[in-house]
Amino acid sequence: MAGTYAGIVNSAVGAKLAAQLGLPRPARLRRYAVGAPLIEGPVLVGGLGEAPVAERVGDLLKLEGVDTVTEVAAGERVAAVVADLTEAAVLGELDALRALVAPALKGLRSSGRIIIVGRNPKGANGFAQAATRRALEGITRSIGKELRAGATANLVLVDDGADANVDAAVRFLLSGRAAYVDGQVIRVGAGTPAEPADWAKPLAGKVAVVTGAARGIGASIADVLARDGATVVCVDIPAAGDSLARTANRVGGTAFQLDVTAADAGQRILDHATSRHGGLDIVVHNAGITRDKLLANMDEGRWASVLDVNLGSILRMNEVLLADGGVRDGGHVVLVSSIAGIAGNRGQTNYGASKAGVIGLVDALSADAALVARGITVNAVAPGFIETEMTAKVPFATREVGRLLNSLSQGGLPVDVAETIAWFSQDANAGVTGNVLRVCGQSLLGA
Ligand code: NAD
């Protein structure tokens, strides 16, 4: 756990002082490790009415060997709660959520999970149902802000008829893969998910390309995709050739030196993936730069380079990568946005434009009839404060504030972003497209 503040409040003297002053103490988060159980139970599973999703989740947890309970006995500590409110139609029914979750909160284990499952308000039948469904979002985000000790709360909204697609989202959120995903909403829709033969290798047999893979978040994405079974083409600029080669060697993939702004970048990536690995299934557009200046001082060069690296290059590469003969049917495209693209950031009009544009692109591509017909999903992550060389350049005070202003009181790690990207890349996730998932520890920025 990096950071001056974290170091102080977790020291012997600092801890006492922090307790006296009521200052937050960042907890060590439970992160995924190969071979670790999905979660150490028990998990409280329940909900309103027939609670069809709770039943599915109960079965899933049984298969995984995780104990479940339907209520919390006095003094009992649970690791997670899965609350199925898919049948909530009127405000009064929200009390079922309070009654289920409240008794579990005091004894919730560290890095615990609250997962609420509801239906998409857009599919509601009438005003009361729409309001009730949307209320779940406010409850979830508020619980996220009340939890301590690395615990998180997230909401999964499932379309009618898509319950079978919810498993991958619940698995992800319960696991250590979602350590830094907090206070977020995941929308699950139609699609034909395919379960992997082995949940420890959900990307086995897939070929992925990751841009900006020489260092930081991109290197971590390559690590995690390879750990999950994919063959990874690692792309970065020639100037980063040495570290690019290190990443590629580590993950057993190939290094491909390429500036993503080159006019033929998409074609060259496709040719490389096809000739060396037989095709392409997963595209992760991660390469990005910042060139910060207040708009009053922003020159044309800073403006244009950020927009071109972070967004223009993606548009050009997609023309080839997403055309027939590009990414294989059933493939997955993941883009990297930022909370600066949601909330804006001082000195980052160029960067904010590019990262908001990424979200616009996800909206449009995920609704594109040709891509939907080919079963290609398009999603984005929007990282908050992640400990990388990019954020190490941020001035000290701003950096400490960025680290702490979130519900988990700490910055995230590149692996946290990488885990979410790897999850978006799973075939078990065919029902998840058009999502922009913040990996930000429920950052107050852009909340
Ligand atoms: P980083 O600067 O550590 O790494 C970016 C990588 O992209 C570098 O290896 C760089 O050489 C490569 N790259 C830059 N321009 C390129 C080009 N034209 N062609 C090919 N490769 C190129 O940054 P990071 O922190 O790892 O960020 C990765 C992504 O995450 C970026 O899109 C960034 O905007 C986004 N992001 C980061 C944070 C954070 O807190 N670090 C937060 C939000 C979003």
Coordinates of C-alpha atoms in Angstrom, one line a residue, residues 209 211 233 235 256-276 279-280 283 285 313-327:
V209 CA -3.5 -7.4 -28.0
T211 CA -1.4 -1.3 -26.3
V233 CA 0.6 -9.3 -28.2
V235 CA 2.4 -3.1 -28.2
F256 CA 5.4 -5.5 -31.1
Q257 CA 7.0 -2.1 -31.3
L258 CA 4.5 0.3 -32.8
D259 CA 3.2 3.8 -32.3
V260 CA -0.5 3.5 -32.1
T261 CA -1.0 6.8 -33.9
A262 CA 0.6 5.4 -37.1
A263 CA -2.0 5.5 -39.9
D264 CA -1.6 1.7 -40.5
A265 CA -1.4 0.7 -36.8
G266 CA -4.7 -1.3 -36.9
Q267 CA -3.6 -3.3 -40.0
R268 CA -0.2 -4.0 -38.6
I269 CA -1.5 -5.3 -35.3
L270 CA -4.0 -7.5 -37.1
D271 CA -1.3 -8.8 -39.5
H272 CA 1.0 -9.5 -36.5
A273 CA -1.7 -11.3 -34.5
T274 CA -2.9 -13.3 -37.5
S275 CA 0.5 -14.4 -38.7
R276 CA 2.1 -15.1 -35.3
G279 CA -6.1 -14.5 -35.1
L280 CA -7.4 -12.0 -32.6
V283 CA -8.4 -5.9 -28.0
H285 CA -6.9 0.0 -26.0
S313 CA -5.7 6.3 -32.8
I314 CA -8.5 4.0 -31.4
L315 CA -11.0 5.2 -33.9
R316 CA -8.5 4.6 -36.8
M317 CA -7.4 1.1 -35.5
N318 CA -11.0 0.0 -34.9
E319 CA -11.7 0.6 -38.6
V320 CA -9.6 -2.4 -39.3
L321 CA -9.8 -4.4 -36.0
L322 CA -13.6 -4.3 -35.9
A323 CA -14.2 -4.8 -39.6
D324 CA -15.1 -8.3 -41.0
G325 CA -11.8 -10.3 -40.9
G326 CA -10.7 -8.4 -37.8
V327 CA -11.5 -9.5 -34.2

